[in-house]
């Protein structure tokens, strides 16, 4: 439960808001690299943190991310010609390069100061992990792009996509950090045996443990760029079944089901505006390339990867009630909605465009949600008070993994993580680095 | 004509408004019983007096009407599982019964006070006349459901449906109480003889009398729960042709055309919000069951029963200009729109979402409209000043009929009503009761 | 660049705004005459300067333009019956003639004062050039309809239509007065030779001159009802290639490409509200009737005449990104959008519903745009200060032409105009008049 003021601070990311400023201290996904497939190809519209922008890939392959209004008369540069290292307005031919500088003003007299002074707002970009990232923060100190683990493996080892979600970013990531909801939302219908679950990414035993212990005991460990949360459930034996999930500032997470050798899954939640967000979703396997079969499977929507249309909008969405089937809800799955991704969207969007956190009744299983909010609000308030966040400088610290493990009762969470990942908080230590903590 | 303040008071029925409070002192239709056809079937969304709610029928057939937000994290209970006498949130399994009490909180520690304290807003419901009614008023004194005549006959004697109207409730019921508009809105085109009218529910003579005397003389008689209005028109003989219509608080009415033995028609107007209402529409015949042919006829839309889609929206509606045919307006009917219900919707919706009553020019035939407004405003102001309305306690007083009759000039309206219905204001007196007035 | 205040004044034309008052001192197009093709035919809805109105053609062929609300109960007269010299409300039969006077109130007692006092707002109308014009200004001094040249020729010599544009009127007419944009917006793709331009209404040489000299030198000459602007470009020879365009108050313009003998084109921009306008578009040839082939061509959309649907909305519009084809933008035309009219709409609508003129960077080629704004703002401010505009009284002064011409360097613009049109500012002098200036 938050005060109205804190709920506003948590959820609003427009220019000048405290949370908007915090987001602007971190690189933000702008588009999938494949949305700008060719040099000098069509520009695309982008909306990010409430800002309307145009992205284009220039003759040299560089990605420009600029404000859409031509400074001459305000025509929209989205309709512009992407030609010879610049975007040219179709109205009177004013042309701008990826840095926003005017490089040709054909109707302006040769001696005009305009040739030196005219420019448009432009943000630095990078490509990493098949995603185009932008830096919307202060240009005097631009850090490295966060080295999220999926981006460090070679392309054959990963699959990257995105999906539209029609609600505020914060309630979306809260759904990812709250792993207790697996005991309900993603379960088969109560009448269905655990071995017939159509959706949950787990084998029969794991599924049964999740169903039968809906109140896992949570532990949280902080690290340089966020925290990892682990939940322990009872099993058939003496062992506990641990599931861990990462949170990295400001809006990255990883999922808890991965056992050794299995694929990893992660998300980055990017505010489009305060009522919609993109969920960049990635699947990777550090140990082997994804097979063609897996890849085909993921393209059609599978697990946390939604089945989307050509604009990355889920086919099962709020406008069609997620194609909820009430007969299937009785006989097949807890929700009657197909797809883990779609089930998540259903509950998160059902809270309203911006969830009202003043009327909640939280309980012990909401530990990660509470920690997430506290972390974000503290970071935003600190920044507003003049203290820059330190996480953006730890770009290697974003290389994190999470997943499942079995351990004896009494083993502390950091030891479970160490056993599973070789690090107490799930960091992947590059070979040429030494463990510093 | 009303002041702006009175127009606002008449039309606004949200929580805390004077008229909203008055409406909450009367049972309100929530849905047709057949919208919740089976125990443990799918919940439905309901909007009523501006409140968003969810209705469900539980394992024992009881109807729950509850607020849609789960108190845990705010997920929408509409997506919930309707199982074993309760509605269970799909996010973390919190479950509520028809009284709103939390009956299962699986993720809450056993010793938490939540198990005793958590509940959601829920309204008592009843079923009467194939309609689900809800009580949104003070729970310390819940009256009986109003015994509207259509609901007291057995099911084979009646047909019940509803239609969406895209305007404020008050201008909708004003259309029903103003019976002078029959001389125009529902008439054949002027060039069409009275015996070729495709729509008006009257034989040729009655139709002609209505056409030829557009300025009936109105009389109004008040009774315990509202008033009855009668309009007298000239005929071919010495006799006057009387047509009467009932108004019962806060928004019930009956139609004026019924001659002895013919079917009765009535409406209940229910604010969805201030710009839309449901018109529950019922047809009944106390003397004989409706035939299969009549029933089929009504299902396809007939007279005051609109032709609706599966969501009860009229097929001919504002979005398609009511399929107005200008050729038919010249050659067939006064409006060029098919259906009495649709013609009513056309004029009432054409006034705007909320009619502006500050710029009207009323005349003598608007007597019932004026009385309706005065009655409603007085009741709302009295309640705001602390005086509870008495009508809700007279549940038997809602058993009212109206219709047509022929009488000599000079016969007072109460005598016309007594001749036609055996009661001076059209009450139906149950056999085991005595006339008290 | 304007201040925010001046931008508001320039663009807002609702009742009571300074610019709205100025517009109401000039006759305004309301509809094409063919939208009301027959006496006693269907009424149409009209929106003009923010006012919602209904137009109908009565039994004698006169056009009524009236407010849509019946003064009785506020029903919409659009649904009314157009019968025997009046529009009759379908609710209770109140009937109004083209002057707005109530001519039949069938439900009002004979002795009521209503019969004398009830009326609805109605505006005088005229037909000229196959367009219905209305006078929304003070009724004590109604001038003649402006004698725009296209309206003075006989019907076989002209083609008149209109198109919807989804932005403020002012940025739309600014596009017409700024003839420098021809060097870009309407050009073939740079890779296409000048002789393969699919759109621009000019032969190869003229097209090449426009392409090769994007910075014409502009001259402006004021006249009784506005101004004419001429732009001179270099050619292959010593001669300059002049293109002129007319501006007449408050929102008429003509196009610059016409050489002697060729068709003339002109526009009148009419605010629907502050975010949409109608562009009445006319093609005329004073010297010969338009051929059937030309007429067929224009009906399908050609040059400045858009390809529209049955509601005069362009088929290529903002909702479908103007059917922009990025391959054609590379290989065929500067924009990748088919049609000069559609290219204009694209840039003008792309500025937003109301262009923000506070953030512009104007240059020398924007001379006509600057003069237009200065003229309009001065006229509006003068009127607000009590000085009536004089232009409306010069109805013959609106008979203006513009077009192209070749002239030696050094010849002043007025001499170019005199050579081309026989008048220093392009006026057409009727045969029985003498040149007074």
PDB file of C-alpha atoms in Angstrom, chain B residues 109-248:
ATOM      1  CA  UNK B 109      -0.731 -16.540   7.016  1.00  0.00           C
ATOM      2  CA  UNK B 110      -3.153 -18.428   9.184  1.00  0.00           C
ATOM      3  CA  UNK B 111      -2.876 -16.018  12.099  1.00  0.00           C
ATOM      4  CA  UNK B 112      -3.486 -12.841  10.086  1.00  0.00           C
ATOM      5  CA  UNK B 113      -6.402 -10.590  11.035  1.00  0.00           C
ATOM      6  CA  UNK B 114      -7.188 -10.394   7.305  1.00  0.00           C
ATOM      7  CA  UNK B 115      -9.189 -13.597   7.595  1.00  0.00           C
ATOM      8  CA  UNK B 116     -11.695 -11.736   9.743  1.00  0.00           C
ATOM      9  CA  UNK B 117     -11.520  -8.233   8.328  1.00  0.00           C
ATOM     10  CA  UNK B 118     -11.228  -8.508   4.565  1.00  0.00           C
ATOM     11  CA  UNK B 119     -14.429  -8.070   2.576  1.00  0.00           C
ATOM     12  CA  UNK B 120     -15.672  -6.352  -0.555  1.00  0.00           C
ATOM     13  CA  UNK B 121     -18.671  -4.119  -1.083  1.00  0.00           C
ATOM     14  CA  UNK B 122     -21.713  -6.269  -1.912  1.00  0.00           C
ATOM     15  CA  UNK B 123     -25.348  -5.383  -2.475  1.00  0.00           C
ATOM     16  CA  UNK B 124     -28.378  -7.517  -1.559  1.00  0.00           C
ATOM     17  CA  UNK B 125     -30.244  -8.892  -4.563  1.00  0.00           C
ATOM     18  CA  UNK B 126     -33.662 -10.379  -5.303  1.00  0.00           C
ATOM     19  CA  UNK B 127     -35.253 -11.882  -8.399  1.00  0.00           C
ATOM     20  CA  UNK B 128     -38.706 -10.760  -9.430  1.00  0.00           C
ATOM     21  CA  UNK B 129     -40.346 -10.812 -12.836  1.00  0.00           C
ATOM     22  CA  UNK B 130     -37.307 -12.466 -14.470  1.00  0.00           C
ATOM     23  CA  UNK B 131     -35.193  -9.478 -13.449  1.00  0.00           C
ATOM     24  CA  UNK B 132     -32.397  -9.369 -10.871  1.00  0.00           C
ATOM     25  CA  UNK B 133     -32.906  -6.415  -8.553  1.00  0.00           C
ATOM     26  CA  UNK B 134     -30.364  -4.894  -6.190  1.00  0.00           C
ATOM     27  CA  UNK B 135     -30.587  -2.775  -3.084  1.00  0.00           C
ATOM     28  CA  UNK B 136     -27.909  -0.066  -3.065  1.00  0.00           C
ATOM     29  CA  UNK B 137     -29.384   1.838  -0.130  1.00  0.00           C
ATOM     30  CA  UNK B 138     -28.979   1.744   3.647  1.00  0.00           C
ATOM     31  CA  UNK B 139     -28.882  -1.862   4.798  1.00  0.00           C
ATOM     32  CA  UNK B 140     -30.654  -1.257   8.091  1.00  0.00           C
ATOM     33  CA  UNK B 141     -34.044  -1.110   6.470  1.00  0.00           C
ATOM     34  CA  UNK B 142     -34.485  -3.018   3.241  1.00  0.00           C
ATOM     35  CA  UNK B 143     -38.049  -2.931   1.873  1.00  0.00           C
ATOM     36  CA  UNK B 144     -39.750  -5.521  -0.314  1.00  0.00           C
ATOM     37  CA  UNK B 145     -39.174  -5.426  -4.056  1.00  0.00           C
ATOM     38  CA  UNK B 146     -41.875  -3.267  -5.711  1.00  0.00           C
ATOM     39  CA  UNK B 147     -44.668  -5.553  -6.879  1.00  0.00           C
ATOM     40  CA  UNK B 148     -44.913  -4.239 -10.421  1.00  0.00           C
ATOM     41  CA  UNK B 149     -47.857  -5.929 -12.096  1.00  0.00           C
ATOM     42  CA  UNK B 150     -45.852  -7.716 -14.815  1.00  0.00           C
ATOM     43  CA  UNK B 151     -43.851  -9.491 -12.130  1.00  0.00           C
ATOM     44  CA  UNK B 152     -46.886 -10.814 -10.278  1.00  0.00           C
ATOM     45  CA  UNK B 153     -48.221 -12.835 -13.194  1.00  0.00           C
ATOM     46  CA  UNK B 154     -46.768 -16.247 -13.973  1.00  0.00           C
ATOM     47  CA  UNK B 155     -43.980 -16.509 -16.520  1.00  0.00           C
ATOM     48  CA  UNK B 156     -46.120 -17.727 -19.444  1.00  0.00           C
ATOM     49  CA  UNK B 157     -48.085 -14.473 -19.183  1.00  0.00           C
ATOM     50  CA  UNK B 158     -45.138 -12.174 -19.803  1.00  0.00           C
ATOM     51  CA  UNK B 159     -42.109 -11.320 -21.934  1.00  0.00           C
ATOM     52  CA  UNK B 160     -39.215  -9.362 -20.396  1.00  0.00           C
ATOM     53  CA  UNK B 161     -36.230  -7.802 -22.146  1.00  0.00           C
ATOM     54  CA  UNK B 162     -34.112  -4.651 -22.110  1.00  0.00           C
ATOM     55  CA  UNK B 163     -32.550  -2.177 -24.513  1.00  0.00           C
ATOM     56  CA  UNK B 164     -29.654   0.233 -24.294  1.00  0.00           C
ATOM     57  CA  UNK B 165     -30.420   3.912 -24.672  1.00  0.00           C
ATOM     58  CA  UNK B 166     -27.575   6.342 -25.200  1.00  0.00           C
ATOM     59  CA  UNK B 167     -28.835   9.266 -23.163  1.00  0.00           C
ATOM     60  CA  UNK B 168     -29.695  10.263 -19.636  1.00  0.00           C
ATOM     61  CA  UNK B 169     -32.482   8.302 -17.932  1.00  0.00           C
ATOM     62  CA  UNK B 170     -34.718  11.324 -17.290  1.00  0.00           C
ATOM     63  CA  UNK B 171     -35.290  12.368 -20.897  1.00  0.00           C
ATOM     64  CA  UNK B 172     -35.978   8.722 -21.690  1.00  0.00           C
ATOM     65  CA  UNK B 173     -38.796   8.368 -19.149  1.00  0.00           C
ATOM     66  CA  UNK B 174     -40.124  11.807 -20.068  1.00  0.00           C
ATOM     67  CA  UNK B 175     -40.700  10.403 -23.545  1.00  0.00           C
ATOM     68  CA  UNK B 176     -42.776   7.606 -22.047  1.00  0.00           C
ATOM     69  CA  UNK B 177     -44.876   9.926 -19.872  1.00  0.00           C
ATOM     70  CA  UNK B 178     -45.567  12.399 -22.679  1.00  0.00           C
ATOM     71  CA  UNK B 179     -48.268  10.558 -24.622  1.00  0.00           C
ATOM     72  CA  UNK B 180     -49.060  13.550 -26.855  1.00  0.00           C
ATOM     73  CA  UNK B 181     -46.114  12.720 -29.111  1.00  0.00           C
ATOM     74  CA  UNK B 182     -48.059   9.735 -30.500  1.00  0.00           C
ATOM     75  CA  UNK B 183     -49.878  12.209 -32.719  1.00  0.00           C
ATOM     76  CA  UNK B 184     -46.621  12.801 -34.594  1.00  0.00           C
ATOM     77  CA  UNK B 185     -43.594  10.621 -33.895  1.00  0.00           C
ATOM     78  CA  UNK B 186     -45.314   7.251 -34.331  1.00  0.00           C
ATOM     79  CA  UNK B 187     -47.721   8.250 -37.082  1.00  0.00           C
ATOM     80  CA  UNK B 188     -47.708   7.190 -40.696  1.00  0.00           C
ATOM     81  CA  UNK B 189     -46.501   9.822 -43.147  1.00  0.00           C
ATOM     82  CA  UNK B 190     -49.230  12.447 -43.629  1.00  0.00           C
ATOM     83  CA  UNK B 191     -49.887  11.127 -47.119  1.00  0.00           C
ATOM     84  CA  UNK B 192     -50.600   7.623 -45.797  1.00  0.00           C
ATOM     85  CA  UNK B 193     -54.177   6.704 -44.795  1.00  0.00           C
ATOM     86  CA  UNK B 194     -54.609   5.726 -41.154  1.00  0.00           C
ATOM     87  CA  UNK B 195     -55.247   2.118 -42.028  1.00  0.00           C
ATOM     88  CA  UNK B 196     -51.777   1.622 -43.483  1.00  0.00           C
ATOM     89  CA  UNK B 197     -49.659   2.534 -40.483  1.00  0.00           C
ATOM     90  CA  UNK B 198     -46.802   0.056 -40.202  1.00  0.00           C
ATOM     91  CA  UNK B 199     -45.899   0.797 -36.598  1.00  0.00           C
ATOM     92  CA  UNK B 200     -48.505   2.277 -34.279  1.00  0.00           C
ATOM     93  CA  UNK B 201     -50.066  -0.293 -31.982  1.00  0.00           C
ATOM     94  CA  UNK B 202     -53.604   0.729 -32.662  1.00  0.00           C
ATOM     95  CA  UNK B 203     -56.357  -0.038 -35.061  1.00  0.00           C
ATOM     96  CA  UNK B 204     -57.401   2.383 -37.767  1.00  0.00           C
ATOM     97  CA  UNK B 205     -59.982   4.293 -35.788  1.00  0.00           C
ATOM     98  CA  UNK B 206     -57.801   4.850 -32.762  1.00  0.00           C
ATOM     99  CA  UNK B 207     -54.968   5.888 -35.007  1.00  0.00           C
ATOM    100  CA  UNK B 208     -57.144   8.410 -36.747  1.00  0.00           C
ATOM    101  CA  UNK B 209     -58.370   9.884 -33.475  1.00  0.00           C
ATOM    102  CA  UNK B 210     -54.785  10.288 -32.299  1.00  0.00           C
ATOM    103  CA  UNK B 211     -53.762  11.951 -35.562  1.00  0.00           C
ATOM    104  CA  UNK B 212     -56.718  14.260 -35.681  1.00  0.00           C
ATOM    105  CA  UNK B 213     -56.545  15.517 -32.124  1.00  0.00           C
ATOM    106  CA  UNK B 214     -52.893  16.274 -31.348  1.00  0.00           C
ATOM    107  CA  UNK B 215     -53.740  18.290 -28.233  1.00  0.00           C
ATOM    108  CA  UNK B 216     -55.355  15.884 -25.751  1.00  0.00           C
ATOM    109  CA  UNK B 217     -56.652  17.310 -22.473  1.00  0.00           C
ATOM    110  CA  UNK B 218     -54.581  15.879 -19.631  1.00  0.00           C
ATOM    111  CA  UNK B 219     -55.592  14.963 -16.086  1.00  0.00           C
ATOM    112  CA  UNK B 220     -53.178  13.762 -13.429  1.00  0.00           C
ATOM    113  CA  UNK B 221     -53.979  11.782 -10.276  1.00  0.00           C
ATOM    114  CA  UNK B 222     -51.358  11.147  -7.643  1.00  0.00           C
ATOM    115  CA  UNK B 223     -51.112   7.900  -5.705  1.00  0.00           C
ATOM    116  CA  UNK B 224     -48.862   6.364  -3.089  1.00  0.00           C
ATOM    117  CA  UNK B 225     -45.965   5.657  -5.416  1.00  0.00           C
ATOM    118  CA  UNK B 226     -46.303   8.259  -8.199  1.00  0.00           C
ATOM    119  CA  UNK B 227     -49.130   9.323 -10.468  1.00  0.00           C
ATOM    120  CA  UNK B 228     -51.297   8.313 -13.390  1.00  0.00           C
ATOM    121  CA  UNK B 229     -51.813  10.689 -16.312  1.00  0.00           C
ATOM    122  CA  UNK B 230     -54.759  10.496 -18.684  1.00  0.00           C
ATOM    123  CA  UNK B 231     -55.230  12.275 -21.994  1.00  0.00           C
ATOM    124  CA  UNK B 232     -58.658  12.650 -23.609  1.00  0.00           C
ATOM    125  CA  UNK B 233     -59.095  13.017 -27.389  1.00  0.00           C
ATOM    126  CA  UNK B 234     -62.132  13.662 -29.560  1.00  0.00           C
ATOM    127  CA  UNK B 235     -63.545  10.734 -31.546  1.00  0.00           C
ATOM    128  CA  UNK B 236     -66.141  10.280 -34.292  1.00  0.00           C
ATOM    129  CA  UNK B 237     -68.899  10.177 -31.692  1.00  0.00           C
ATOM    130  CA  UNK B 238     -69.855  12.007 -28.522  1.00  0.00           C
ATOM    131  CA  UNK B 239     -67.427   9.811 -26.596  1.00  0.00           C
ATOM    132  CA  UNK B 240     -63.882  10.825 -25.665  1.00  0.00           C
ATOM    133  CA  UNK B 241     -60.953   8.498 -26.278  1.00  0.00           C
ATOM    134  CA  UNK B 242     -58.888   8.296 -23.054  1.00  0.00           C
ATOM    135  CA  UNK B 243     -55.315   7.032 -22.881  1.00  0.00           C
ATOM    136  CA  UNK B 244     -53.592   6.698 -19.485  1.00  0.00           C
ATOM    137  CA  UNK B 245     -50.001   6.054 -18.417  1.00  0.00           C
ATOM    138  CA  UNK B 246     -48.547   5.286 -14.986  1.00  0.00           C
ATOM    139  CA  UNK B 247     -45.496   6.801 -13.368  1.00  0.00           C
ATOM    140  CA  UNK B 248     -44.069   5.005 -10.344  1.00  0.00           C
TER     141      UNK B 248
END
